[in-house]
Coordinates of C-alpha atoms and ligand atoms in Angstrom, one line a residue:
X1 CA -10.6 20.4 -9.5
X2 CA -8.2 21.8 -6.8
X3 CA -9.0 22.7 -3.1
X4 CA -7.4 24.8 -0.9
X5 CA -6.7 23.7 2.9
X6 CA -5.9 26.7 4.9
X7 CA -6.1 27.9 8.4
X8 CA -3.4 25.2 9.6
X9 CA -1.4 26.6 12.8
X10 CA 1.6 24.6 12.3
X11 CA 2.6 22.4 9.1
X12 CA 5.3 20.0 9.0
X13 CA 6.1 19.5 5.2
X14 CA 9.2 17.5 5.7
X15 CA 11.0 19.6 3.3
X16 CA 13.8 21.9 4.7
X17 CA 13.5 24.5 1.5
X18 CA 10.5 25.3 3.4
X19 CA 9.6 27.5 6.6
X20 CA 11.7 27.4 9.5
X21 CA 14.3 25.2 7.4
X22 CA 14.8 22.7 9.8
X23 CA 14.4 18.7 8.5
X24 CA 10.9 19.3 9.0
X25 CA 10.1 22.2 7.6
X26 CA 7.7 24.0 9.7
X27 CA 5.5 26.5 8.1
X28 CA 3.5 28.6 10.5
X29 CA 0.1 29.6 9.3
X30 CA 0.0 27.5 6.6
X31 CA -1.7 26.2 3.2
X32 CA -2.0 23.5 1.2
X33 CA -3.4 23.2 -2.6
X34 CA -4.2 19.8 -3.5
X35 CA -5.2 18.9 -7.6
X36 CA -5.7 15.2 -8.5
X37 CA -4.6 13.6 -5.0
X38 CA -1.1 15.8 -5.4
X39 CA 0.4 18.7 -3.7
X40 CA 0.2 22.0 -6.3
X41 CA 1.4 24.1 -4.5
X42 CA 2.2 24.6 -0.5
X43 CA 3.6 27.5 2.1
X44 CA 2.2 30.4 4.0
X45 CA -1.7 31.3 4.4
X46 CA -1.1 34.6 2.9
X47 CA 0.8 33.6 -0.4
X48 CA -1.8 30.9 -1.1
X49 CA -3.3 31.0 -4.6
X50 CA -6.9 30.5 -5.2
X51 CA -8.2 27.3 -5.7
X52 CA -11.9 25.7 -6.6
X53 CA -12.6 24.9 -3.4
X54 CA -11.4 26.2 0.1
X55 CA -11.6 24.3 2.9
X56 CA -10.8 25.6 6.3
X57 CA -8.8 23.2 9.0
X58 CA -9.6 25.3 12.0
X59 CA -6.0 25.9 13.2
X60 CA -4.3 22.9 15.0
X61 CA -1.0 21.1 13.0
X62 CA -1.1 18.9 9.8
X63 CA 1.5 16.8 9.3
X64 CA 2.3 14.3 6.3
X65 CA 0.7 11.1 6.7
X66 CA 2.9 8.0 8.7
X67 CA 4.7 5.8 6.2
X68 CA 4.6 2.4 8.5
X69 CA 7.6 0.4 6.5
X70 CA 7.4 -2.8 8.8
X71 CA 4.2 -4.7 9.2
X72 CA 2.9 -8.5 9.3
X73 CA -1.1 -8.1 8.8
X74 CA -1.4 -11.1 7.0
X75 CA -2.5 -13.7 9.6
X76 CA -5.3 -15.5 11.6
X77 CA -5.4 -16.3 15.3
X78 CA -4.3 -14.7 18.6
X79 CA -1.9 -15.0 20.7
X80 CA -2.8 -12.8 23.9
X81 CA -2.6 -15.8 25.8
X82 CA 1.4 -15.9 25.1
X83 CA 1.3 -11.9 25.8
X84 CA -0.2 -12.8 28.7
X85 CA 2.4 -15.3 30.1
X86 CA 5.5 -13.3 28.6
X87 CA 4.1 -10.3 30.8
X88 CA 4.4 -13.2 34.0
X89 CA 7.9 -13.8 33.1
X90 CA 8.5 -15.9 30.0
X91 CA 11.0 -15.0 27.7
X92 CA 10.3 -14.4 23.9
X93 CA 12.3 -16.2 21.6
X94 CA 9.8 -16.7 18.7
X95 CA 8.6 -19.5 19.1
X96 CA 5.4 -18.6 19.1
X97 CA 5.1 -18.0 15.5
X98 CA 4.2 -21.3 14.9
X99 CA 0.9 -21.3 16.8
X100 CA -0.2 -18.2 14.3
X101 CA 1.1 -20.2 10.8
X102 CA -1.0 -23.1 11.8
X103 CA -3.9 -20.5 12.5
X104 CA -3.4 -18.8 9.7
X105 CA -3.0 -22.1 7.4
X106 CA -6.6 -22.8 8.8
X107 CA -8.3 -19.9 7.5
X108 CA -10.1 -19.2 4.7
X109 CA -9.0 -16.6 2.0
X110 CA -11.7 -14.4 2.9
X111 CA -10.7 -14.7 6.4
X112 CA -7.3 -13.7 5.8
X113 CA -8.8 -10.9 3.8
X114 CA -10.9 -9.4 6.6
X115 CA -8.0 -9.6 9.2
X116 CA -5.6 -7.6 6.5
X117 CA -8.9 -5.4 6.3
X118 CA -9.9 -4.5 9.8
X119 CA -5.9 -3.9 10.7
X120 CA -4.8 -1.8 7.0
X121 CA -8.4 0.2 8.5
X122 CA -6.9 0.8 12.3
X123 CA -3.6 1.8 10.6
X124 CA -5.7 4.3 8.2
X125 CA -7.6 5.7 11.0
X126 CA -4.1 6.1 12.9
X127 CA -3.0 8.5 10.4
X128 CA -1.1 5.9 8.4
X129 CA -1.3 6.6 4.6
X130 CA 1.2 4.3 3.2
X131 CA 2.3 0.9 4.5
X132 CA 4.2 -2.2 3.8
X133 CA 3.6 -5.9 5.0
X134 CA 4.8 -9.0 4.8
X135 CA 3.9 -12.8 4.3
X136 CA 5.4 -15.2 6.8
X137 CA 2.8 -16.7 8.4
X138 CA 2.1 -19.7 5.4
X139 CA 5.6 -21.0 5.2
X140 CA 4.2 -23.4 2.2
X141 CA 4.3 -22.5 -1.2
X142 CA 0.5 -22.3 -1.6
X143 CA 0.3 -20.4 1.8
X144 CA 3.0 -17.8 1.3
X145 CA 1.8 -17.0 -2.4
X146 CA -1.6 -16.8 -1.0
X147 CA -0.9 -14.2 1.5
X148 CA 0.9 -12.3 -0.7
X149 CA -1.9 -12.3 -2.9
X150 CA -4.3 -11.1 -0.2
X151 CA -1.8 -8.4 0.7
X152 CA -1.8 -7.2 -2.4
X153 CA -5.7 -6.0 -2.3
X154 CA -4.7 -3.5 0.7
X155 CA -1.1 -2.0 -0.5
X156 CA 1.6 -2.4 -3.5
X157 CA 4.2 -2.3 -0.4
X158 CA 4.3 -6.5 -0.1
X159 CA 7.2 -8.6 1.2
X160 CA 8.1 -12.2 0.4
X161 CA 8.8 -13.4 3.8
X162 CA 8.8 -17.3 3.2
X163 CA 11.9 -17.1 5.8
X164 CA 10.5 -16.1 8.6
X165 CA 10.9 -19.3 10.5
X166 CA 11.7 -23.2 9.5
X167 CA 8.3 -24.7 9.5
X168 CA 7.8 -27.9 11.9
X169 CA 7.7 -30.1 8.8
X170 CA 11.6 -28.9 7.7
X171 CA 12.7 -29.2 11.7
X172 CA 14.7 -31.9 10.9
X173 CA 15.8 -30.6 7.5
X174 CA 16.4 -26.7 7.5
X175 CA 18.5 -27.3 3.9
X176 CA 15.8 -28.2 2.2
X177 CA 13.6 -25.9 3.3
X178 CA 16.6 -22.8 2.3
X179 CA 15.9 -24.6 -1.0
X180 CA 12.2 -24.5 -1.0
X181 CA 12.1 -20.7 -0.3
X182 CA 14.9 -19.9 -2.9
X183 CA 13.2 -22.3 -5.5
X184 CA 9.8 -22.7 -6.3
X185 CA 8.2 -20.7 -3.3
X186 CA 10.1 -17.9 -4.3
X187 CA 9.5 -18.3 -8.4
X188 CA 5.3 -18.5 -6.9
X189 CA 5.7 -15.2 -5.0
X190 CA 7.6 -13.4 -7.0
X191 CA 4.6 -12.3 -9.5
X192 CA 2.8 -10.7 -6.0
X193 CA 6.2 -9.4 -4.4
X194 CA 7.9 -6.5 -4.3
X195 CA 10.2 -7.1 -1.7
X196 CA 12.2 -10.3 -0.4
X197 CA 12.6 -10.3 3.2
X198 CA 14.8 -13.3 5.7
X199 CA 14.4 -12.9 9.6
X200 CA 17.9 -13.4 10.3
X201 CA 18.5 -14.5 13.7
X202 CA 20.0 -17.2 15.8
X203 CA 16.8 -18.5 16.1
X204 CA 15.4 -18.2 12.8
X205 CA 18.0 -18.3 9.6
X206 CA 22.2 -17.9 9.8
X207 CA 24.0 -15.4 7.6
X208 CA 24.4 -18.2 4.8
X209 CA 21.0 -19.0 4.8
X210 CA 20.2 -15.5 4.8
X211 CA 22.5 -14.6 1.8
X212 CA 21.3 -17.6 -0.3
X213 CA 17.7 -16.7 0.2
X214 CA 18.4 -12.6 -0.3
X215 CA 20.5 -13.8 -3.6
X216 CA 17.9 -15.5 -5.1
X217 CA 15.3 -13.3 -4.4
X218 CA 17.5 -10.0 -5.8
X219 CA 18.0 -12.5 -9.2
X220 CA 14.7 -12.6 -9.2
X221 CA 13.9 -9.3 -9.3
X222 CA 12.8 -8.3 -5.7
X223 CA 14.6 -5.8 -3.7
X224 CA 16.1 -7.1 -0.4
X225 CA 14.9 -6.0 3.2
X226 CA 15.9 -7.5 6.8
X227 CA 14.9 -8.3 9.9
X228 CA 18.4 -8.3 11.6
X229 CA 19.7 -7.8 15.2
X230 CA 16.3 -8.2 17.7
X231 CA 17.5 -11.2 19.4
X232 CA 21.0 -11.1 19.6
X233 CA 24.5 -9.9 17.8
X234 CA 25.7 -11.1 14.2
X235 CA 26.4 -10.4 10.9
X236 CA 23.0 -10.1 9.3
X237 CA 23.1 -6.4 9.4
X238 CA 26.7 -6.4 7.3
X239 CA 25.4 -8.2 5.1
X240 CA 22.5 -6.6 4.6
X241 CA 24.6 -3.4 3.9
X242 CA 26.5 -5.2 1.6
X243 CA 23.5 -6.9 -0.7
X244 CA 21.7 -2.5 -1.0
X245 CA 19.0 -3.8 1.3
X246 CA 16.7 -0.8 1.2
X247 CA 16.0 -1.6 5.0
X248 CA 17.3 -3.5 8.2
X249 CA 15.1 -3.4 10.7
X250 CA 15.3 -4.0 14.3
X251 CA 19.1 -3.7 14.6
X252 CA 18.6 -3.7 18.6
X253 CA 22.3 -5.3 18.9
X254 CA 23.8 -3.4 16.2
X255 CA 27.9 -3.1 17.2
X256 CA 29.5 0.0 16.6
X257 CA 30.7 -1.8 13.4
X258 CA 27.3 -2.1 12.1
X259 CA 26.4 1.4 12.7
X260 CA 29.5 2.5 11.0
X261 CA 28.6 0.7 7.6
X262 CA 25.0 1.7 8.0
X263 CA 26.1 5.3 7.9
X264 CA 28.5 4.6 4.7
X265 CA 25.4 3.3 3.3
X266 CA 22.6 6.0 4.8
X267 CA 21.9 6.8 0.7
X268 CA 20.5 3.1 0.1
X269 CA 19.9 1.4 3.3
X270 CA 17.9 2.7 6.2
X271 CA 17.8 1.2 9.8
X272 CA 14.2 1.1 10.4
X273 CA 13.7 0.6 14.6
X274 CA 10.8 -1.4 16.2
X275 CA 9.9 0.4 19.4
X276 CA 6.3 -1.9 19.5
X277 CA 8.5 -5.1 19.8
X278 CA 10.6 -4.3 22.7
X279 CA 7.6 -2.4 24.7
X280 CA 5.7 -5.7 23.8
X281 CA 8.7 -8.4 24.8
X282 CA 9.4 -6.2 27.7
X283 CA 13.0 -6.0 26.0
X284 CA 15.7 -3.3 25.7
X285 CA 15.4 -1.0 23.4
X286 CA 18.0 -0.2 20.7
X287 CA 20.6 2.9 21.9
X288 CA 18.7 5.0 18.8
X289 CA 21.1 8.0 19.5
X290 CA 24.2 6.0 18.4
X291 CA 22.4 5.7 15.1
X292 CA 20.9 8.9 14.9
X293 CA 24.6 10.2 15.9
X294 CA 26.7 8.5 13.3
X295 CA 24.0 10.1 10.7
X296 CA 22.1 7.0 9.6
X297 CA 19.3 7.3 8.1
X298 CA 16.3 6.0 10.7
X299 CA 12.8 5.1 10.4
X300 CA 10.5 4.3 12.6
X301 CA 7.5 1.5 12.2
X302 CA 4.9 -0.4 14.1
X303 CA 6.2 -4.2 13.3
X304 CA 2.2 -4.5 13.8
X305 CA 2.2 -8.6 14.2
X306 CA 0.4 -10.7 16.7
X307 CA 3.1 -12.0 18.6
X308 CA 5.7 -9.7 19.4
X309 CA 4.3 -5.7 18.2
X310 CA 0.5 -5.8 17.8
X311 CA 0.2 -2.3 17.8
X312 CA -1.1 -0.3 14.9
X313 CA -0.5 2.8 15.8
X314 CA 2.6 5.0 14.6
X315 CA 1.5 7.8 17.4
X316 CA 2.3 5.0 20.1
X317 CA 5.6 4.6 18.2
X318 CA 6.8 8.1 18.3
X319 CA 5.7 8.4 22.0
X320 CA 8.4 5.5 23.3
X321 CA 11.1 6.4 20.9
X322 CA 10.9 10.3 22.4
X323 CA 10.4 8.6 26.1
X324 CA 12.8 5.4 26.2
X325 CA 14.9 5.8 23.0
X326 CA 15.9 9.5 23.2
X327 CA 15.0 10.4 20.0
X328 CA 13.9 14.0 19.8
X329 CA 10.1 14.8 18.7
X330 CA 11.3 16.1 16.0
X331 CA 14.1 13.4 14.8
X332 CA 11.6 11.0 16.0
X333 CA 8.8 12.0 13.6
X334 CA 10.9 12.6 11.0
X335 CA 11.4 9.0 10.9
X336 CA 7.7 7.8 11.4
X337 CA 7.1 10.0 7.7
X338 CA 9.9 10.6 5.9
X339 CA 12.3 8.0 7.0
X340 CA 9.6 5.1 6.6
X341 CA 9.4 6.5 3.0
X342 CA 12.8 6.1 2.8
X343 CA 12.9 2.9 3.8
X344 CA 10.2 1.6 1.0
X345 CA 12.7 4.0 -1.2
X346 CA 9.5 6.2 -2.3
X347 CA 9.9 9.9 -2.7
X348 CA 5.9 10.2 -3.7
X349 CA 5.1 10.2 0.0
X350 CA 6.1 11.1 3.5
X351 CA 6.7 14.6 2.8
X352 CA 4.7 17.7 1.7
X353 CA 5.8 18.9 -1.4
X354 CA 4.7 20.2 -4.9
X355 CA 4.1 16.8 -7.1
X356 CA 4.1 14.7 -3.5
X357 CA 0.9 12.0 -3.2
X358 CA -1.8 14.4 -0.8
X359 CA -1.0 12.3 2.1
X360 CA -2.0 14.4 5.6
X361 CA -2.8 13.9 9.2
X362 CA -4.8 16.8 10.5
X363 CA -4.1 16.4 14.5
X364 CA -6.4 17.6 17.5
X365 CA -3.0 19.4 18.7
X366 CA -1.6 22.7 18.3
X367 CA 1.7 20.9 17.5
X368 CA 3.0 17.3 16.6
X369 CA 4.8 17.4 19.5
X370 CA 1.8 16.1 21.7
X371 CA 2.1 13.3 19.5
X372 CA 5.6 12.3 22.4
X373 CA 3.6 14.9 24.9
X374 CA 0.2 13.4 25.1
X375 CA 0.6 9.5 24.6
X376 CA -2.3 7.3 24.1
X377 CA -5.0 10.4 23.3
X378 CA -6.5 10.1 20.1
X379 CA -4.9 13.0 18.6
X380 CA -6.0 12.1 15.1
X381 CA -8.6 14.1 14.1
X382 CA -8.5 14.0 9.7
X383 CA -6.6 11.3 7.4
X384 CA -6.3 12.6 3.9
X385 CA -5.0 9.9 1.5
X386 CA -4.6 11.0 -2.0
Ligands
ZN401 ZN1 9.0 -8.0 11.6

């Protein structure tokens, strides 16, 4: 059974072989044919083949579905109080984590299950057809395996996170708890992980901690990510070069160092930038056009999570990074689709091409420009996923 989508005013396919040639690959008047949730064939209206079904899209612009690389949905609780008070003047420093592991250590399986639910639906209706997330919020061995396990009903994208801070229980002994999470934490996740993540920060873990922790995890099979670079300057996002992290995300404080090996490394490791934590910390945001500039590879993601980012939405996203990061509209996304993709190293999604996963955002726009131009308008109009 294939179906044809036509009558689409301007298609970004992500693929520069195709229509105007640039990154995104604009087709005007386009077409899609989808067979079996895949792309069969894509380009102008009036080269379309036939199909069994035709469906018309009534002008406007499709463009693939978001790939949201970064997410924590995996919790219980709120903290809009502590949004509240940061807004009044209270500096973030993460603290506040702890009030949603004890929340989230409260709650019920099925609990956790309609939280990751609820959100994985906002992101869906967002136009988000692929995304990642991330434990975090158990920091126990039951609690971390558990969310993992949950995660794992709503996407294949999950993320050991057992390092996301020391629990109050390890305060006085952050060594053993490096252990724990290397050790039998890890060996618990592993069979519901496909990526091991550390938060790697002044206030969280140190780049030895970091590096035992990635180690262990890559022995183990998992495939290293980062958080590296919100708070403050260091040496997480070197390392994270040096270990093939597929991702190193935040990188607010990168140095000109750290851009330079995360363009030697723009084939493996992608810089992934969290415009949702800064608007929400009321922080600065990274200097994207240094990185965009030296030619690393950039995505762009929600860091959806109830303390610092809890924004769904990848439209929101694209809007700051064109306003307060000078990304172009374009450039910026580029990265919410392709460069998220990149980022979760898939190349079944976040483009439109022949054999590509049917993954496409019909917006109530002309162009996915007013996705910058229009911000906070519900431009989404269609979410095709497979
Ligand atoms: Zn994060």
């Amino acid at each position: 059974m294939s179906t044809l989508y036509t009558n689409i005013d301007e298609l970004v396919t992500n693929d520069a072989t195709l229509g105007d040639g640039s990154p995104l690959g604009i087709v005007t008047d386009g077409a899609i044919v989808v067979e079996d949730g895949r792309i069969a064939w894509v380009g102008p209206r009036a080269q379309a083949p036939d199909a069994d079904e035709r469906l018309d899209l009534d002008g406007g612009a499709v463009i693939p579905g978001f790939v949201d690389s970064h997410a924590h949905l995996v919790f219980a609780g709120d903290r809009s109080a502590e949004f509240a008070a940061r807004m009044a003047g209270q500096r973030y420093d993460g603290g506040g984590i702890a009030t949603t592991v004890s929340a989230t250590r409260s709650a019920t399986d099925e609990q956790l299950a309609a939280n990751v639910g609820r959100l994985a639906d906002e992101l869906r209706r967002g136009g988000v057809t692929t995304f990642e997330t991330k434990s975090g919020y158990g920091l126990s061995t039951p609690d971390e395996a558990r969310s993992l396990r949950v995660a794992g009903e709503f996407t294949s994208e999950t993320t050991f996170l057992g390092a996301h801070v020391v629990p109050i229980e390890y305060r006085h002994d952050r060594e053993a708890y490096v252990r724990l999470v290397a050790g039998d934490m890890l060996a618990a996740c592993r069979p519901h992980a496909r990526w091991i993540d550390v938060f790697c920060e002044h206030s969280a873990f140190d780049v030895d901690e970091t590096r035992v922790i990635l180690e262990a995890g890559i022995a183990a099979g998992l495939t290293p990510r980062l958080h590296a670079g919100q708070l403050g300057p260091g040496d997480g996002i070197r390392l994270g070069v040096e270990l093939g992290a597929a991702s190193i995300d935040h990188c607010t404080y990168a140095t000109d160092l750290d851009i330079e090996a995360l363009a030697s490394a723009r084939d493996t490791t992608v810089a992934t930038l969290l415009p949702g934590a800064e608007f929400s910390t009321r922080a600065e945001y990274p200097a994207a056009r240094r990185f965009l500039d030296a030619g690393v590879t950039v995505a762009l993601a929600t860091d959806c999570n109830p303390g610092s980012s809890f924004t769904t939405s990848m439209a929101f996203c694209i809007a700051v990074a064109v306003r307060d990061m000078k990304f172009t509209a374009a450039e910026a996304l580029w990265a919410a689709t392709a460069g998220g993709a990149a980022a979760l190293r898939r190349d079944d999604v976040g483009s439109l091409a022949v054999g590509k996963r049917a993954d496409f955002v019909r917006l109530d726009a002309p162009s996915y420009i007013h996705l910058a131009y229009r911000p906070g308008v519900p431009l989404i109009r269609a979410v095709l996923a497979g």
